[in-house]
Coordinates of C-alpha atoms and ligand atoms in Angstrom, one line a residue:
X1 CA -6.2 111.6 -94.0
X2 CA -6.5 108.7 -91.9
X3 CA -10.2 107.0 -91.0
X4 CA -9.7 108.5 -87.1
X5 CA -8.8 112.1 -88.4
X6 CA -11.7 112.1 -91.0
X7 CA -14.2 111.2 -88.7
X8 CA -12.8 113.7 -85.8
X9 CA -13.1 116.6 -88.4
X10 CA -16.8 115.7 -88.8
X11 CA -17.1 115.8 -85.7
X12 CA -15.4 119.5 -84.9
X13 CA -17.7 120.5 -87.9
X14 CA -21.0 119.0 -86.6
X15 CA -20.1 120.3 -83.1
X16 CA -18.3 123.1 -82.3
X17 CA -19.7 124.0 -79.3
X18 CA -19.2 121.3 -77.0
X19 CA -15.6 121.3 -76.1
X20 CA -15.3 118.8 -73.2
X21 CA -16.9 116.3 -76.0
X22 CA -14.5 116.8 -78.7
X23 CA -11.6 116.8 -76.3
X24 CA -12.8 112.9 -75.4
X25 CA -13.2 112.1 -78.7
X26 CA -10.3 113.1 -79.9
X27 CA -8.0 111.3 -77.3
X28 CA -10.1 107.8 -77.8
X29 CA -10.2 108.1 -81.4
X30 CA -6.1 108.8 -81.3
X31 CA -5.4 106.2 -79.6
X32 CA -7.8 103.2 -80.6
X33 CA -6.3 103.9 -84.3
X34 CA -4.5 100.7 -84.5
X35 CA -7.0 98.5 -83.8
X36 CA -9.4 100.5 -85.7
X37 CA -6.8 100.3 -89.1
X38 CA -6.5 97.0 -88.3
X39 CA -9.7 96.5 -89.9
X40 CA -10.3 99.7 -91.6
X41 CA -12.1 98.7 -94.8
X42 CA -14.5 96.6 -93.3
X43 CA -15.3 99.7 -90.4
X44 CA -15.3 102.0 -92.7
X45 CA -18.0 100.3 -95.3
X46 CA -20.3 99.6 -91.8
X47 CA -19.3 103.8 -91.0
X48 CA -18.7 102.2 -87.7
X49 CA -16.6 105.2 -86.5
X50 CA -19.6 107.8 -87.6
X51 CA -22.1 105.6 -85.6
X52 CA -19.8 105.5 -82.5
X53 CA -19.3 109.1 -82.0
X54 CA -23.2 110.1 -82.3
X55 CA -25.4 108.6 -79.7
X56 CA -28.3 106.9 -80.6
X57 CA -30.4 109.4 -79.0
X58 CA -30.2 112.6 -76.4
X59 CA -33.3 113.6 -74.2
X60 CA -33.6 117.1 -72.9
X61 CA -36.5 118.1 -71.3
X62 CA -37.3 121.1 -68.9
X63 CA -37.7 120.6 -64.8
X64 CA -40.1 123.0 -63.2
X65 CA -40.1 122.8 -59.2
X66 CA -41.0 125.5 -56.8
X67 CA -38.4 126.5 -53.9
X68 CA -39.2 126.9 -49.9
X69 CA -40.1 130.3 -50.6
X70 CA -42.5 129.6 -52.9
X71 CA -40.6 130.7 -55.9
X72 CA -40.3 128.8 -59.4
X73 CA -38.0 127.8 -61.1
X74 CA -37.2 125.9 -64.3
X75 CA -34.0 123.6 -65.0
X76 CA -32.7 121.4 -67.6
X77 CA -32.8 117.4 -67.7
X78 CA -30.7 115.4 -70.2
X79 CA -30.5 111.5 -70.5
X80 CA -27.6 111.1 -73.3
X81 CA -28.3 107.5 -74.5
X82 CA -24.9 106.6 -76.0
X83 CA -24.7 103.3 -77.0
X84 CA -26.9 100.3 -76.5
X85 CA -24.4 97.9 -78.2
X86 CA -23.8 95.6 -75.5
X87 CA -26.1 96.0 -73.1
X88 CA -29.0 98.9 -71.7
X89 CA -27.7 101.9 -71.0
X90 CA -26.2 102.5 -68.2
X91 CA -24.8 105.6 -66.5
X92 CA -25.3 108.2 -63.8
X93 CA -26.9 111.6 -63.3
X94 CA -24.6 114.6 -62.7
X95 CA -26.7 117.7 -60.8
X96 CA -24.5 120.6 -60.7
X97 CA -24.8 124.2 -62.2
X98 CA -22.0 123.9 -65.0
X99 CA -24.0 120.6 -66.3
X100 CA -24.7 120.9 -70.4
X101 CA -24.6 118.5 -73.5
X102 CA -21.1 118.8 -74.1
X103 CA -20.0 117.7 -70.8
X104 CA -23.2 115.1 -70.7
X105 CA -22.0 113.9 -74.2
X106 CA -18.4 113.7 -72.8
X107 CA -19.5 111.4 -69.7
X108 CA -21.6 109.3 -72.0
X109 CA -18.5 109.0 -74.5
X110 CA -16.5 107.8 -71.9
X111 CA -18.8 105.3 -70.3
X112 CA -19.3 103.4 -73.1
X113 CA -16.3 102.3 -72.8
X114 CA -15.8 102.1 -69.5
X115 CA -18.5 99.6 -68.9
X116 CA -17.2 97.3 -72.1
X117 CA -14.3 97.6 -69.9
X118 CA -15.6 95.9 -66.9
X119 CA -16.6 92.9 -68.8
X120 CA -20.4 93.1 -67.9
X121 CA -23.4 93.9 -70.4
X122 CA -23.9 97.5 -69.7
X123 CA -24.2 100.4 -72.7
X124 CA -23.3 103.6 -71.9
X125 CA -25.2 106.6 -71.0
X126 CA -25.3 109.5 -69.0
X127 CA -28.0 112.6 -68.1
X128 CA -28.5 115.0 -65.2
X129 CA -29.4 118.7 -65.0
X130 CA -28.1 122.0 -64.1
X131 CA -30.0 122.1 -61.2
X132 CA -27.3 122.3 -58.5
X133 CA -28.4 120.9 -54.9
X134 CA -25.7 122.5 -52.7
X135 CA -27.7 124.7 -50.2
X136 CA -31.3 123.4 -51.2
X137 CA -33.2 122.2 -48.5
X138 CA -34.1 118.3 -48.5
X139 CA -37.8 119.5 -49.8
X140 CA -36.6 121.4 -52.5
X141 CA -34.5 118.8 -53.5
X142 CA -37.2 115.5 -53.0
X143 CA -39.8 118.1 -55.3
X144 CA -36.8 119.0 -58.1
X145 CA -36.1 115.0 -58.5
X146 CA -39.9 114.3 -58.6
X147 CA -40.3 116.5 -61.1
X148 CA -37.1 115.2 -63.1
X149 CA -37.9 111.3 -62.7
X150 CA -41.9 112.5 -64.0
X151 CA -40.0 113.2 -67.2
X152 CA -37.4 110.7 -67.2
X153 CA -40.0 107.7 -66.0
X154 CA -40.8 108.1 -70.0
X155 CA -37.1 106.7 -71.2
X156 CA -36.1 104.4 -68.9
X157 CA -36.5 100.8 -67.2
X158 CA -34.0 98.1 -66.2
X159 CA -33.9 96.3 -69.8
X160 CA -33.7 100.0 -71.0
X161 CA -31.7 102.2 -69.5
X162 CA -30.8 102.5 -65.5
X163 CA -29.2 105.3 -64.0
X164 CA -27.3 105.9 -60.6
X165 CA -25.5 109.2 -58.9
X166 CA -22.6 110.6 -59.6
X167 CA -21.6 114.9 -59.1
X168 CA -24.2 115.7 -56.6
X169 CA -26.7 112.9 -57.1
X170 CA -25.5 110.6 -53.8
X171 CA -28.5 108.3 -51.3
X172 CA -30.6 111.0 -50.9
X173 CA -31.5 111.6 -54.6
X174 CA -31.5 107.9 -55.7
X175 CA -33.9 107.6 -53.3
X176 CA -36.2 110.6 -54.2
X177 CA -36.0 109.3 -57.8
X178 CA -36.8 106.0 -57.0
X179 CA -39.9 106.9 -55.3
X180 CA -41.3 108.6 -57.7
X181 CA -40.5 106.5 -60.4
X182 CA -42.5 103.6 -58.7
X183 CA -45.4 105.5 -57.4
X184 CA -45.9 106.8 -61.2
X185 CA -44.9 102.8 -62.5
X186 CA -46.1 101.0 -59.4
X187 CA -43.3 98.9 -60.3
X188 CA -40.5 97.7 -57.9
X189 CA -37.5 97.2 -60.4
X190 CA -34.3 97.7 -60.6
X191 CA -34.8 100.8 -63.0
X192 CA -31.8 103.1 -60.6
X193 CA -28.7 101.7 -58.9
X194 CA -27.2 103.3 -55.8
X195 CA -30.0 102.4 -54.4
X196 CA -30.6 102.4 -50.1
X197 CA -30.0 99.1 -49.1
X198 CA -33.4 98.5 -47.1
X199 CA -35.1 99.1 -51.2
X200 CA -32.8 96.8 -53.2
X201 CA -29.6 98.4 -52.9
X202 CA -26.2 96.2 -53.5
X203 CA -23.7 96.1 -50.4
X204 CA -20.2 97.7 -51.0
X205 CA -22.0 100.0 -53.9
X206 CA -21.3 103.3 -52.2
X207 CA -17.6 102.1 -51.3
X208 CA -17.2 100.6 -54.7
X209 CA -15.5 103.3 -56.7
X210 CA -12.9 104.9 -54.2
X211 CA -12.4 101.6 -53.6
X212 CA -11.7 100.3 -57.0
X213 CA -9.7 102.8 -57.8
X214 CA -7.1 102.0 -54.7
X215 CA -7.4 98.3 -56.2
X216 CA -6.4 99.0 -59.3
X217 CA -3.7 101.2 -58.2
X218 CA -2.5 98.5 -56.0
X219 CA -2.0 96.9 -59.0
X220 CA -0.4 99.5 -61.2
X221 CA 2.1 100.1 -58.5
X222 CA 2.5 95.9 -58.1
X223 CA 3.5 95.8 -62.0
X224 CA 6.4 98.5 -61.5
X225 CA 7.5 96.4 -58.2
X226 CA 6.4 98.3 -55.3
X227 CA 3.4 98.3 -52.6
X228 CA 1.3 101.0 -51.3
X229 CA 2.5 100.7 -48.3
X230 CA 4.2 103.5 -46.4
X231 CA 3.6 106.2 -49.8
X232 CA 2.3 109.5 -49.1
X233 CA -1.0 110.2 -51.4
X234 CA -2.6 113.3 -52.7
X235 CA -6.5 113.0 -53.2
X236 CA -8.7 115.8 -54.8
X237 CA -12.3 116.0 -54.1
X238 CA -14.5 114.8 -50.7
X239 CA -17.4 113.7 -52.0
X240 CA -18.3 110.0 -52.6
X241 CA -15.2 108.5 -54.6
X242 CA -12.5 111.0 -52.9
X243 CA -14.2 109.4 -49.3
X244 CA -13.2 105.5 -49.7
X245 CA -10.2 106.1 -52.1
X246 CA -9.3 107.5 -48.4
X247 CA -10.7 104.6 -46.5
X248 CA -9.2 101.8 -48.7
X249 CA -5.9 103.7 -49.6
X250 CA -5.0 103.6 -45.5
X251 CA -6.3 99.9 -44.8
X252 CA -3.4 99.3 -47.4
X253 CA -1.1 101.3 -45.3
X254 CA -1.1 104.5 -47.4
X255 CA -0.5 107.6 -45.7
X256 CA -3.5 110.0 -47.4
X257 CA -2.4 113.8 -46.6
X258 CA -5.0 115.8 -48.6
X259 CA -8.7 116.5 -49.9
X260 CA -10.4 119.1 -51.0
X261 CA -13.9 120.5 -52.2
X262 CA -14.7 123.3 -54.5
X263 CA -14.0 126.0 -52.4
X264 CA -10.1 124.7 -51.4
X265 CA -8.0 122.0 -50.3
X266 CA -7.2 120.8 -46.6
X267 CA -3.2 119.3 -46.1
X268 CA -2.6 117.2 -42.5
X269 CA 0.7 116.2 -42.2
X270 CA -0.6 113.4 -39.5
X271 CA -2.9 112.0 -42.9
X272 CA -6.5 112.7 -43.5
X273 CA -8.9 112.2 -40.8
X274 CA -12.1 109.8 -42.0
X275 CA -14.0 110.5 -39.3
X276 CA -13.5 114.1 -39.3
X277 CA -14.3 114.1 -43.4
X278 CA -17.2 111.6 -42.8
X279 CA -18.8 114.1 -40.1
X280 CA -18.2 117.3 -42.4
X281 CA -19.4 115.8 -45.7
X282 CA -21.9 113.0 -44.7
X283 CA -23.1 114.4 -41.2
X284 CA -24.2 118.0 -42.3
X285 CA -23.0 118.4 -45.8
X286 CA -20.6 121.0 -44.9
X287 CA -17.6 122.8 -46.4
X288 CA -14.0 120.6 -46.0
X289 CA -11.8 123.9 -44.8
X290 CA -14.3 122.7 -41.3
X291 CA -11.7 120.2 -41.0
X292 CA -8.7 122.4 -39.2
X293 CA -11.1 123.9 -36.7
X294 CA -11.3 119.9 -35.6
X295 CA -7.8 119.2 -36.6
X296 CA -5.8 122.2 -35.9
X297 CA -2.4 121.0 -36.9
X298 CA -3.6 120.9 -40.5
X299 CA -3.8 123.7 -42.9
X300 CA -6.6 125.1 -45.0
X301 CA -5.6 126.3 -48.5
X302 CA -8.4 128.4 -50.1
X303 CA -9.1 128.5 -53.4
X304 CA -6.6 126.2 -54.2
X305 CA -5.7 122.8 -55.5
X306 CA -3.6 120.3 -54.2
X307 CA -1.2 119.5 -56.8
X308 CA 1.6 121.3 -55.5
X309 CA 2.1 118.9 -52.2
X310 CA 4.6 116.7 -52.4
X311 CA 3.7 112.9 -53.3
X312 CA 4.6 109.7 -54.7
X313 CA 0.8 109.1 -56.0
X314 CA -1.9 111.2 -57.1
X315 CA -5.9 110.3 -57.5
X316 CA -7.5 113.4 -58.6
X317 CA -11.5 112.6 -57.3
X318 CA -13.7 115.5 -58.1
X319 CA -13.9 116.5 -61.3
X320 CA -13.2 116.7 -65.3
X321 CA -9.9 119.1 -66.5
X322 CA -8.9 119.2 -62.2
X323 CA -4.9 118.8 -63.7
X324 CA -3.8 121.1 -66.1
X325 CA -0.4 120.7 -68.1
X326 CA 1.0 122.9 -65.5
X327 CA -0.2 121.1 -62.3
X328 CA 0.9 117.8 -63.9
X329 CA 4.7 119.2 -64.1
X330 CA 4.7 120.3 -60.4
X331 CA 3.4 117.1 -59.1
X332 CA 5.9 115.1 -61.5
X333 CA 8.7 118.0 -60.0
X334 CA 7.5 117.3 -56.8
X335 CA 8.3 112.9 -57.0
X336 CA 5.2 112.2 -58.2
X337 CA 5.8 109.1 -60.1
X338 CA 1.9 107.7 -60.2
X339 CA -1.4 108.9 -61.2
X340 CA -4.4 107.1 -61.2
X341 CA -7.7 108.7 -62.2
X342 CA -11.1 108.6 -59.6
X343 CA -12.6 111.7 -61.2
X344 CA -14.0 111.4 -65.3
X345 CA -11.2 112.9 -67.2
X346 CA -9.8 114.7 -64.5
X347 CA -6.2 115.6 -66.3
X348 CA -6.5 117.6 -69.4
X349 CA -4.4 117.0 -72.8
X350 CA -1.2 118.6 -71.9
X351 CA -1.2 116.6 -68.3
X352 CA -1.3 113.7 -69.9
X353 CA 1.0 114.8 -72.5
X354 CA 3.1 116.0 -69.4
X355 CA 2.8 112.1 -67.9
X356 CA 3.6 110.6 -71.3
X357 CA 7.0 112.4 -71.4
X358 CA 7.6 111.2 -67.9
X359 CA 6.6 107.5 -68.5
X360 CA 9.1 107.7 -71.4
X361 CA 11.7 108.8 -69.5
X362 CA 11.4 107.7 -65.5
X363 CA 8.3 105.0 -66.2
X364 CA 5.7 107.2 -64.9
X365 CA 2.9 104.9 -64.0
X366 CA -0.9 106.9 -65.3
X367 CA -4.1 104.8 -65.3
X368 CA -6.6 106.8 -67.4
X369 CA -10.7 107.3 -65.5
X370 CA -12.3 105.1 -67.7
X371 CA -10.1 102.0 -66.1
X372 CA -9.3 103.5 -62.8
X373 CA -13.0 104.1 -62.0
X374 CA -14.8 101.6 -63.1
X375 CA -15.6 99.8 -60.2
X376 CA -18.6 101.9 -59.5
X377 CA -20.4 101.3 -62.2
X378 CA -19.4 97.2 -62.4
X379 CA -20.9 97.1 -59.0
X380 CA -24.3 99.0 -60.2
X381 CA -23.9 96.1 -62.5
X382 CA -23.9 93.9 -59.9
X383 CA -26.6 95.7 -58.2
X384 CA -28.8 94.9 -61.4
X385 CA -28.3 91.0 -61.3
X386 CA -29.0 90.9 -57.5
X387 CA -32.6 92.8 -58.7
X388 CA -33.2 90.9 -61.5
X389 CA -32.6 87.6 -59.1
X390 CA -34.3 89.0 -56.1
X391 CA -31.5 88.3 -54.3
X392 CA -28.7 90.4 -51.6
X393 CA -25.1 89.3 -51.9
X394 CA -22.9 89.7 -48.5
X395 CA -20.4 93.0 -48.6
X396 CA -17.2 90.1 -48.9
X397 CA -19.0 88.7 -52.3
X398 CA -19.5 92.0 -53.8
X399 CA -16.1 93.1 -52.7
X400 CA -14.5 90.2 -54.2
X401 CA -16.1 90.3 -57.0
X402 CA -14.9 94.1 -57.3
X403 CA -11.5 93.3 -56.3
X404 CA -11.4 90.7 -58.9
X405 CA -12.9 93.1 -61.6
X406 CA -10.3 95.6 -61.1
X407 CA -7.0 93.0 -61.3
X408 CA -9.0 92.1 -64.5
X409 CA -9.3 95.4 -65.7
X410 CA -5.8 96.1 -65.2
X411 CA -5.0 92.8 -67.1
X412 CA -7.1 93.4 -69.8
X413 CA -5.1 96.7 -70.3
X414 CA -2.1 95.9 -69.9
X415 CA -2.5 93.3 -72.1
X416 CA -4.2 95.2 -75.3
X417 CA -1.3 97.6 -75.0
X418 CA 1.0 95.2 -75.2
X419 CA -0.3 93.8 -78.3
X420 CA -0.9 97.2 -80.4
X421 CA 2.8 97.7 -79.4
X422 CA 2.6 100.6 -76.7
X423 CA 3.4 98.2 -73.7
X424 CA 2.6 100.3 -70.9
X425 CA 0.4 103.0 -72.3
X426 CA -2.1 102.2 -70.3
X427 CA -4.5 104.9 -72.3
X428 CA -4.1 102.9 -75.6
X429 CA -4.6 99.8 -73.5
X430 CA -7.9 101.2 -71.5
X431 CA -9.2 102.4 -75.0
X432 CA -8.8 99.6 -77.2
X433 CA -9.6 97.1 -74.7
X434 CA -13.2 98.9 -74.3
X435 CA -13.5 99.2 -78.0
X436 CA -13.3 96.8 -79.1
X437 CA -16.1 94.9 -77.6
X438 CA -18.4 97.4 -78.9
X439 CA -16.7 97.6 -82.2
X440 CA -17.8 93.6 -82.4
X441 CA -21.1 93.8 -81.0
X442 CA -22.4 96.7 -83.5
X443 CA -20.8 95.2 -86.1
X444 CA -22.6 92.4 -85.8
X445 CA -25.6 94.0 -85.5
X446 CA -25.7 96.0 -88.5
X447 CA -26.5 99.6 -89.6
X448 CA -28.2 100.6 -86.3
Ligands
NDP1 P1 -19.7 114.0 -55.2 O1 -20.8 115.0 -55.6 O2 -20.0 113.0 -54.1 O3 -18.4 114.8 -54.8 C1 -17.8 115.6 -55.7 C2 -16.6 116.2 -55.1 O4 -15.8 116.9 -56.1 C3 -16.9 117.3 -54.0 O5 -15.9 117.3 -53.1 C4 -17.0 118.5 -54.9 O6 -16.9 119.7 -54.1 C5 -15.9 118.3 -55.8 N1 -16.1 119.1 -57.1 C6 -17.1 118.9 -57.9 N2 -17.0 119.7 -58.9 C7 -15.9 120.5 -58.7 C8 -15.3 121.5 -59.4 N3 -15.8 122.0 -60.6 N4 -14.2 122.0 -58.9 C9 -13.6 121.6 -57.8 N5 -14.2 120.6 -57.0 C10 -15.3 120.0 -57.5 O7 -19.4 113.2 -56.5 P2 -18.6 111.9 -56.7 O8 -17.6 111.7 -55.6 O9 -19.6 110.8 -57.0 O10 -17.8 112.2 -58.1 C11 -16.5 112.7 -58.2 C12 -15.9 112.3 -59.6 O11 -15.9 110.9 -59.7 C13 -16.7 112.9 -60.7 O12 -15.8 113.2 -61.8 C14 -17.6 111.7 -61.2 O13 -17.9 111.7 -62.5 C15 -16.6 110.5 -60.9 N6 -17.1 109.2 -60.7 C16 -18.1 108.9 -59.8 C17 -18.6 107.6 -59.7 C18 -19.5 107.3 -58.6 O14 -19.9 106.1 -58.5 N7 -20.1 108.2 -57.8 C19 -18.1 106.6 -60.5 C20 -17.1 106.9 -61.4 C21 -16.6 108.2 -61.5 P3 -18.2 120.6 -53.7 O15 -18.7 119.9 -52.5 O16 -17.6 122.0 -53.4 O17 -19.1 120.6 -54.8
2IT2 O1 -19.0 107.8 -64.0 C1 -19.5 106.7 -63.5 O2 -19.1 105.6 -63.9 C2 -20.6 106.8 -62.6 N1 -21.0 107.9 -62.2 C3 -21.3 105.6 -62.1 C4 -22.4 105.1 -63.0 C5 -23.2 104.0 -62.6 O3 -24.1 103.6 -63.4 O4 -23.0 103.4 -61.5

């Protein structure tokens, strides 16, 4: 049995239960196997592997608030501190009912390398609770992240760990979290990012993932010889990412014909309204199948997902396992010929199994979450230096800055593929590139 396969049976051992962990373990250990037998005997004398799948620590703590009604109720907070190899941890905060370890531990995983990725000193790390704040009034929601941050305040700090949004943590909890954190520190740090600009937030931070994931796409579609312009996109999700994937996707001359929330997906012919989205999602944080009583020549599909519209590119934005096997093989039936991931693990094993037979055959193009998305947290990154300098970059700096990030993202990938011998796996490429960073760093700094 190989170093990988011993280490992922351990793993399946130690943790049965969490099945959205094991799943991300399993695909990052597959894949980073040549680099890791590349130096096997030394990894395996440091137990490199054994460190890299436990994190260093996992916080869990309980949440009690009281509701408008005078009701109360208890939650559950996590902070999953991953890996502090190469920098603090860094990660968001996912509120939203399903939340638990294994998906916690999954989003940690996968951050890890993600920010070794974007070439900045960030460890990975992620937390949240299974408090969900659809439907909860601003009160409840400002008293539930008081009482989380009273908790938290204890683990974190900007040379420690600094946490931003992600699933239903947006402004409005940032800046709940932040207050509370600095009345009970009376310090004014950059401890969160995603912060409100007028309190030390970074310009082009709430764009900065929808946005980088149309970059890097730009990019991916550039190396197989053609441009954005003109194609016909499907997009999943309408919350932060899903909203300037939109935006940026038509500046480049895209035509963007769906999006979609939990409840179903909305399809306009014409291509996807911003202002109407903008006015549903950020204007009274309403349901998306709103969107055909404004536009009435599009349709509303509920319950459903959009993978069955025709496409040349796909950027699943909402959330983990959103592409099964079977959607993949409709959207591939369908033309698509490009998938590029906004959402954390968004397509599940036999998707990208089903893109993998289709990049063998027609050179289907797939650019794996941990690349495609990483522009959100490399411009929290950012965030942090303009903190620690005091300083506020313009939106053009921190936009260049992104823009160059992703082209060097995509290089970096493309690259480490190409050397391991899987030119155009872009999977093997993302995952080696990250790792091995880390794998440096904690080997130089011993049995920690
Ligand atoms: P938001 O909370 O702003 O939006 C989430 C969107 O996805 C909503 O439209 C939501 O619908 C939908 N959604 C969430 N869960 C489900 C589900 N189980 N089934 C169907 N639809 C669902 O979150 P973000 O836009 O920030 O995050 C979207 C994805 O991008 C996540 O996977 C996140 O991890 C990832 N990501 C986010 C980054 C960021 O900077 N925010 C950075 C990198 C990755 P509804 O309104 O019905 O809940
Ligand atoms: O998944 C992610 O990369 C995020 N939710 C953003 C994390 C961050 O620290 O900005």
């Amino acid at each position: 049995m190989s170093y990988v396969e011993e280490v992922y049976e351990g793993l399946v051992a130690k943790h049965p239960n969490e099945p959205e962990f094991l799943e991300a373990a399993k695909r990052v250990l597959e894949s980073i196997e040549p680099a890791v037998t590349a130096h096997e005997e030394a990894y395996r004398k440091a137990a490199l592997l054994e460190r890299l799948v436990e994190p260093e620590r996992i916080i869990t703590f309980r949440v009690p608030w009281t509701d408008d009604n005078g009701v109360n109720h208890v939650n559950l907070g996590y902070r999953v501190q991953f890996n502090s190899a190469i920098g603090p941890y860094k990660g968001g905060l996912r509120f939203r009912g399903n939340v638990n370890q294994s998906i916690l531990k999954f989003l940690g995983f996968e951050q890890i390398f993600k920010n070794s990725l974007t070439g900045l000193p960030i460890g990975g790390g992620k937390g949240g609770s299974d408090f969900d704040p659809k439907g909860r009034s601003d009160a409840e929601v400002m008293r539930f992240c008081q009482s989380f941050m009273t908790e938290l305040v204890k683990y974190i700090g900007p040379d420690e760990d600094v946490p931003a949004g992600d699933i239903g943590v947006g402004g409005r909890e940032i800046g709940y979290l932040y207050g509370q954190y600095k009345r009970i520190t009376n310090r004014y740090e950059g401890v969160l990012t995603g912060k409100g600009l007028s309190y030390g937030g970074s310009l082009a931070r709430t764009e900065a993932t929808g946005y980088g994931l149309v970059y890097i796409t730009n990019e991916v579609v550039k190396g197989a010889g053609k441009s954005l312009e003109g194609k016909t996109i499907v997009i999943s999700g309408s919350g932060n990412v899903a909203q300037y994937a939109i935006q940026k996707a038509q500046q480049l001359g895209a035509k963007v014909v769906t999006c979609s929330d939990s409840n179903g997906y909305v399809y306009d012919p014409d291509g996807i309204k911003l202002d109407v989205v903008f006015d549903i999602k950020q204007g009274h944080r309403g349901r998306i199948r709103e969107y055909v009583e404004k536009v009435p020549t599009a349709q509303y599909f509920e319950g459903q997902k959009p993978w069955g519209v025709k496409c040349d590119i796909a950027l699943p934005c909402a959330t983990q396992n959103e592409i099964n096997g079977e959607d993949a093989k409709k959207l591939i039936a369908n033309g698509c010929w490009c998938v590029c991931e906004g959402a954390n693990m968004p397509s599940d094993e036999d998707a990208v199994n089903a893109y993998e037979e289709a990049r063998e055959k027609s050179g289907f193009l797939y650019m794996p979450a941990k690349a495609a998305n990483a522009g959100g947290v490399g411009v929290s990154a950012l965030e942090m230096s303009q903190n620690s300098e005091r300083l506020s970059w313009t939106f053009e700096e921190v936009d260049q800055k992104l823009q160059a990030m992703m082209v060097g993202i995509y290089e970096k990938v493309s690259k480490a593929a190409k050397e391991y011998g899987h030119e155009g796996d872009f999977v093997v490429g993302a995952n080696i590139a990250g790792f091995e960073k880390v794998a440096d760093a904690m080997m130089a700094q011993g049995l920690v």
